[in-house]
Structure formats: structure tokens, C-alpha cells
Short mmCIF file of N, CA and C in Angstrom, two decimals:
data_model
loop_
_atom_site.label_atom_id
_atom_site.label_comp_id
_atom_site.label_asym_id
_atom_site.label_seq_id
_atom_site.Cartn_x
_atom_site.Cartn_y
_atom_site.Cartn_z
N UNK A 1 21.47 37.00 73.54
CA UNK A 1 21.00 38.04 74.44
C UNK A 1 20.59 39.26 73.63
N UNK A 2 19.58 39.90 74.11
CA UNK A 2 19.08 41.12 73.48
C UNK A 2 19.69 42.31 74.19
N UNK A 3 20.33 43.20 73.45
CA UNK A 3 20.95 44.40 73.98
C UNK A 3 19.95 45.55 73.86
N UNK A 4 19.58 46.16 75.00
CA UNK A 4 18.59 47.23 75.02
C UNK A 4 19.26 48.50 75.56
N UNK A 5 19.63 49.45 74.69
CA UNK A 5 20.26 50.70 75.16
C UNK A 5 19.29 51.49 76.03
N UNK A 6 19.86 52.16 77.07
CA UNK A 6 19.01 52.91 78.00
C UNK A 6 19.35 54.40 78.03
N UNK A 7 20.29 54.87 77.19
CA UNK A 7 20.57 56.31 77.11
C UNK A 7 20.76 56.72 75.65
N UNK A 8 20.82 58.04 75.39
CA UNK A 8 20.90 58.54 74.02
C UNK A 8 22.24 58.23 73.36
N UNK A 9 23.33 58.19 74.14
CA UNK A 9 24.65 57.86 73.57
C UNK A 9 24.79 56.38 73.29
N UNK A 10 23.85 55.57 73.78
CA UNK A 10 23.81 54.13 73.57
C UNK A 10 25.05 53.41 74.12
N UNK A 11 25.68 54.00 75.16
CA UNK A 11 26.83 53.33 75.76
C UNK A 11 26.48 52.67 77.10
N UNK A 12 25.25 52.79 77.54
CA UNK A 12 24.72 52.05 78.68
C UNK A 12 23.54 51.22 78.17
N UNK A 13 23.50 49.96 78.60
CA UNK A 13 22.44 49.10 78.10
C UNK A 13 22.12 48.01 79.13
N UNK A 14 21.00 47.40 78.92
CA UNK A 14 20.58 46.22 79.68
C UNK A 14 20.56 45.06 78.68
N UNK A 15 21.12 43.94 79.08
CA UNK A 15 21.08 42.74 78.24
C UNK A 15 20.25 41.67 78.93
N UNK A 16 19.29 41.11 78.22
CA UNK A 16 18.46 40.03 78.76
C UNK A 16 18.42 38.89 77.74
N UNK A 17 18.23 37.69 78.24
CA UNK A 17 18.21 36.55 77.35
C UNK A 17 17.43 35.39 77.94
N UNK A 18 17.41 34.31 77.20
CA UNK A 18 16.74 33.08 77.61
C UNK A 18 17.53 31.92 77.03
N UNK A 19 17.78 30.90 77.83
CA UNK A 19 18.56 29.79 77.33
C UNK A 19 18.28 28.50 78.08
N UNK A 20 18.81 27.41 77.52
CA UNK A 20 18.72 26.09 78.11
C UNK A 20 20.14 25.61 78.35
N UNK A 21 20.39 25.07 79.51
CA UNK A 21 21.74 24.67 79.90
C UNK A 21 21.76 23.21 80.33
N UNK A 22 22.80 22.49 79.93
CA UNK A 22 23.04 21.12 80.37
C UNK A 22 24.33 21.11 81.17
N UNK A 23 24.27 20.68 82.42
CA UNK A 23 25.44 20.59 83.28
C UNK A 23 25.66 19.13 83.65
N UNK A 24 26.87 18.63 83.45
CA UNK A 24 27.18 17.24 83.71
C UNK A 24 28.34 17.17 84.70
N UNK A 25 28.16 16.39 85.77
CA UNK A 25 29.16 16.29 86.83
C UNK A 25 29.59 14.83 87.00
N UNK A 26 30.87 14.55 86.89
CA UNK A 26 31.41 13.25 87.26
C UNK A 26 31.69 13.32 88.75
N UNK A 27 31.36 12.26 89.49
CA UNK A 27 31.40 12.36 90.94
C UNK A 27 31.82 11.06 91.59
N UNK A 28 32.06 11.13 92.89
CA UNK A 28 32.37 9.94 93.67
C UNK A 28 31.29 9.70 94.74
N UNK A 29 30.07 10.10 94.45
CA UNK A 29 28.95 9.94 95.36
C UNK A 29 27.98 8.93 94.76
N UNK A 30 27.67 7.88 95.51
CA UNK A 30 26.72 6.86 95.05
C UNK A 30 25.33 7.22 95.56
N UNK A 31 24.38 7.32 94.63
CA UNK A 31 22.99 7.61 94.97
C UNK A 31 22.18 6.35 94.74
N UNK A 32 21.50 5.88 95.79
CA UNK A 32 20.69 4.67 95.69
C UNK A 32 19.33 4.91 96.32
N UNK A 33 18.37 4.14 95.87
CA UNK A 33 17.06 4.16 96.52
C UNK A 33 16.63 2.72 96.77
N UNK A 34 16.06 2.51 97.93
CA UNK A 34 15.54 1.19 98.27
C UNK A 34 14.23 1.36 99.03
N UNK A 35 13.45 0.31 99.09
CA UNK A 35 12.16 0.39 99.79
C UNK A 35 12.35 0.47 101.30
N UNK A 36 13.45 -0.11 101.82
CA UNK A 36 13.68 -0.12 103.27
C UNK A 36 14.11 1.24 103.80
N UNK A 37 15.16 1.81 103.18
CA UNK A 37 15.75 3.03 103.73
C UNK A 37 15.41 4.29 102.96
N UNK A 38 14.73 4.15 101.84
CA UNK A 38 14.46 5.32 101.00
C UNK A 38 15.69 5.64 100.16
N UNK A 39 15.96 6.91 99.97
CA UNK A 39 17.12 7.31 99.19
C UNK A 39 18.33 7.48 100.10
N UNK A 40 19.47 6.95 99.65
CA UNK A 40 20.71 7.09 100.42
C UNK A 40 21.81 7.63 99.53
N UNK A 41 22.72 8.34 100.13
CA UNK A 41 23.88 8.89 99.45
C UNK A 41 25.11 8.48 100.25
N UNK A 42 26.13 7.96 99.57
CA UNK A 42 27.36 7.61 100.26
C UNK A 42 28.54 7.83 99.33
N UNK A 43 29.67 8.21 99.93
CA UNK A 43 30.90 8.42 99.18
C UNK A 43 31.45 7.06 98.77
N UNK A 44 31.84 6.93 97.52
CA UNK A 44 32.31 5.65 96.99
C UNK A 44 33.76 5.41 97.42
N UNK A 45 33.99 4.25 98.02
CA UNK A 45 35.33 3.78 98.35
C UNK A 45 35.76 2.85 97.22
N UNK A 46 36.84 3.21 96.50
CA UNK A 46 37.27 2.44 95.33
C UNK A 46 37.60 0.99 95.67
N UNK A 47 37.97 0.69 96.90
CA UNK A 47 38.32 -0.68 97.26
C UNK A 47 37.07 -1.55 97.46
N UNK A 48 35.91 -0.94 97.64
CA UNK A 48 34.69 -1.72 97.88
C UNK A 48 33.69 -1.69 96.74
N UNK A 49 33.72 -0.65 95.93
CA UNK A 49 32.78 -0.54 94.81
C UNK A 49 33.57 -0.22 93.55
N UNK A 50 33.39 -1.05 92.51
CA UNK A 50 34.04 -0.80 91.23
C UNK A 50 33.01 -0.16 90.29
N UNK A 51 33.45 0.89 89.58
CA UNK A 51 32.54 1.55 88.64
C UNK A 51 33.34 2.11 87.48
N UNK A 52 32.66 2.23 86.34
CA UNK A 52 33.28 2.83 85.15
C UNK A 52 32.68 4.19 84.84
N UNK A 53 31.45 4.44 85.30
CA UNK A 53 30.81 5.74 85.06
C UNK A 53 29.91 6.07 86.23
N UNK A 54 30.00 7.31 86.69
CA UNK A 54 29.14 7.81 87.75
C UNK A 54 28.91 9.29 87.47
N UNK A 55 27.79 9.61 86.85
CA UNK A 55 27.55 10.95 86.35
C UNK A 55 26.18 11.45 86.80
N UNK A 56 26.12 12.73 87.13
CA UNK A 56 24.88 13.40 87.50
C UNK A 56 24.70 14.57 86.55
N UNK A 57 23.53 14.73 85.95
CA UNK A 57 23.27 15.79 84.97
C UNK A 57 22.04 16.59 85.35
N UNK A 58 22.09 17.88 85.08
CA UNK A 58 20.94 18.75 85.28
C UNK A 58 20.64 19.51 84.00
N UNK A 59 19.37 19.77 83.76
CA UNK A 59 18.91 20.54 82.62
C UNK A 59 18.21 21.77 83.18
N UNK A 60 18.74 22.95 82.84
CA UNK A 60 18.25 24.19 83.45
C UNK A 60 17.72 25.15 82.40
N UNK A 61 16.66 25.84 82.75
CA UNK A 61 16.15 26.97 81.99
C UNK A 61 16.77 28.21 82.63
N UNK A 62 17.48 29.03 81.83
CA UNK A 62 18.22 30.16 82.39
C UNK A 62 17.75 31.49 81.80
N UNK A 63 17.79 32.52 82.64
CA UNK A 63 17.47 33.89 82.23
C UNK A 63 18.62 34.78 82.69
N UNK A 64 19.57 35.11 81.78
CA UNK A 64 20.65 36.02 82.16
C UNK A 64 20.20 37.48 82.05
N UNK A 65 20.66 38.30 83.00
CA UNK A 65 20.37 39.74 83.02
C UNK A 65 21.69 40.45 83.25
N UNK A 66 22.06 41.41 82.38
CA UNK A 66 23.33 42.11 82.48
C UNK A 66 23.14 43.62 82.40
N UNK A 67 24.02 44.35 83.10
CA UNK A 67 24.17 45.78 82.88
C UNK A 67 25.42 45.94 82.04
N UNK A 68 25.33 46.67 80.93
CA UNK A 68 26.45 46.81 80.00
C UNK A 68 26.87 48.27 79.88
N UNK A 69 28.17 48.48 80.06
CA UNK A 69 28.74 49.82 79.90
C UNK A 69 29.88 49.72 78.91
N UNK A 70 29.93 50.62 77.96
CA UNK A 70 31.00 50.61 76.94
C UNK A 70 31.35 52.04 76.53
N UNK A 71 32.55 52.20 75.98
CA UNK A 71 33.04 53.52 75.58
C UNK A 71 32.88 53.72 74.08
N UNK A 72 31.84 53.21 73.49
CA UNK A 72 31.65 53.27 72.05
C UNK A 72 31.05 54.61 71.61
N UNK A 73 31.17 54.86 70.32
CA UNK A 73 30.52 56.01 69.69
C UNK A 73 29.98 55.53 68.33
N UNK A 74 29.13 56.33 67.67
CA UNK A 74 28.59 55.88 66.38
C UNK A 74 29.65 55.68 65.29
N UNK A 75 30.81 56.35 65.40
CA UNK A 75 31.83 56.25 64.35
C UNK A 75 33.03 55.39 64.74
N UNK A 76 33.13 54.98 65.99
CA UNK A 76 34.30 54.21 66.44
C UNK A 76 33.87 52.84 66.95
N UNK A 77 34.56 51.83 66.45
CA UNK A 77 34.21 50.46 66.82
C UNK A 77 35.20 49.81 67.77
N UNK A 78 36.34 50.48 68.03
CA UNK A 78 37.27 49.99 69.05
C UNK A 78 36.88 50.64 70.37
N UNK A 79 36.48 49.83 71.33
CA UNK A 79 36.05 50.39 72.61
C UNK A 79 36.17 49.37 73.71
N UNK A 80 36.15 49.87 74.94
CA UNK A 80 36.16 49.03 76.14
C UNK A 80 34.74 48.66 76.50
N UNK A 81 34.60 47.48 77.08
CA UNK A 81 33.28 47.03 77.54
C UNK A 81 33.38 46.46 78.94
N UNK A 82 32.38 46.75 79.72
CA UNK A 82 32.25 46.12 81.04
C UNK A 82 30.81 45.62 81.13
N UNK A 83 30.67 44.31 81.26
CA UNK A 83 29.35 43.69 81.37
C UNK A 83 29.30 42.96 82.71
N UNK A 84 28.32 43.28 83.52
CA UNK A 84 28.15 42.59 84.79
C UNK A 84 26.68 42.21 84.96
N UNK A 85 26.44 41.15 85.66
CA UNK A 85 25.06 40.75 85.82
C UNK A 85 24.90 39.46 86.59
N UNK A 86 23.75 38.84 86.41
CA UNK A 86 23.45 37.58 87.10
C UNK A 86 22.65 36.70 86.17
N UNK A 87 22.59 35.44 86.55
CA UNK A 87 21.87 34.45 85.76
C UNK A 87 20.92 33.70 86.68
N UNK A 88 19.65 33.78 86.39
CA UNK A 88 18.63 33.06 87.15
C UNK A 88 18.38 31.73 86.44
N UNK A 89 18.29 30.65 87.22
CA UNK A 89 18.09 29.36 86.61
C UNK A 89 17.10 28.51 87.37
N UNK A 90 16.41 27.63 86.64
CA UNK A 90 15.45 26.71 87.22
C UNK A 90 15.73 25.32 86.64
N UNK A 91 15.98 24.35 87.50
CA UNK A 91 16.25 22.98 87.05
C UNK A 91 14.93 22.35 86.63
N UNK A 92 14.82 22.01 85.34
CA UNK A 92 13.59 21.41 84.82
C UNK A 92 13.67 19.89 84.81
N UNK A 93 14.89 19.33 84.79
CA UNK A 93 15.04 17.87 84.82
C UNK A 93 16.45 17.54 85.31
N UNK A 94 16.60 16.34 85.86
CA UNK A 94 17.92 15.87 86.27
C UNK A 94 17.98 14.36 86.06
N UNK A 95 19.20 13.86 85.93
CA UNK A 95 19.37 12.41 85.75
C UNK A 95 20.69 11.98 86.38
N UNK A 96 20.76 10.71 86.72
CA UNK A 96 21.95 10.13 87.30
C UNK A 96 22.24 8.83 86.57
N UNK A 97 23.52 8.60 86.23
CA UNK A 97 23.89 7.38 85.52
C UNK A 97 25.07 6.74 86.24
N UNK A 98 24.89 5.49 86.64
CA UNK A 98 25.93 4.74 87.33
C UNK A 98 26.14 3.43 86.59
N UNK A 99 27.38 3.14 86.22
CA UNK A 99 27.73 1.87 85.60
C UNK A 99 28.81 1.22 86.43
N UNK A 100 28.48 0.13 87.09
CA UNK A 100 29.43 -0.55 87.93
C UNK A 100 28.77 -1.65 88.72
N UNK A 101 29.48 -2.12 89.73
CA UNK A 101 29.02 -3.22 90.58
C UNK A 101 28.92 -2.75 92.02
N UNK A 102 27.82 -2.13 92.42
CA UNK A 102 27.72 -1.74 93.83
C UNK A 102 27.52 -2.96 94.72
N UNK A 103 28.33 -3.06 95.77
CA UNK A 103 28.19 -4.12 96.77
C UNK A 103 27.87 -3.47 98.10
N UNK A 104 27.14 -4.17 98.91
CA UNK A 104 26.77 -3.64 100.24
C UNK A 104 28.00 -3.56 101.14
N UNK A 105 28.03 -2.58 102.02
CA UNK A 105 29.15 -2.40 102.94
C UNK A 105 29.07 -3.39 104.07
#
């Protein structure tokens, strides 16, 4: 993140950045697609479907924006910091991986 001071004492600043994020979720939701019904989602019942891996991943482009306040001075390096902000994200790709034996209900 780039720290951009906004006052002469340099204790107030804006922080902006750019990043790529990978989020991976292990889940109990089975995602299937078929020509008859289209895409379907159903909760996996362990007694009817056996699986070893069921993972959903997203790849996001992120832009964090922060307001930064600190009690620093040019000669003192011990100080308090308060950073607050938000992160904007856009999913650029996603994938799903299922390893098991899905059987029809």
C-alpha cells in the first residue's frame, strides 16, 4: 500500500493499494450442471454421496483504501496508529473442484 500524507505534520494519511487475492472454501454444497435441469445446487448428505474433496475458489482483484491516523513525530518512532478503511474487489475467475462419487437422489 502507498501511504500518502495529507497534512503538514504527516500524522494523517490516505493509504491506497492494488492486489490479487485467492480465496478457497471447503464446503458441503454440490454444484452440478446438466442439459436437462441446467445448474443445480444441493447440500451434500454424507450417507448418500461420498467425497474426498469439495472446494470452491475465487480469484479477486482488490483495491484497498484506508484513512490512517497516528501520533508520530519526525523524531519519535513509538506511536499509536489507527487505520480504518474498505476493500473493493472484483472476482476475475472462479473454480470448483469435486472429487467423489455423486449418486442421484
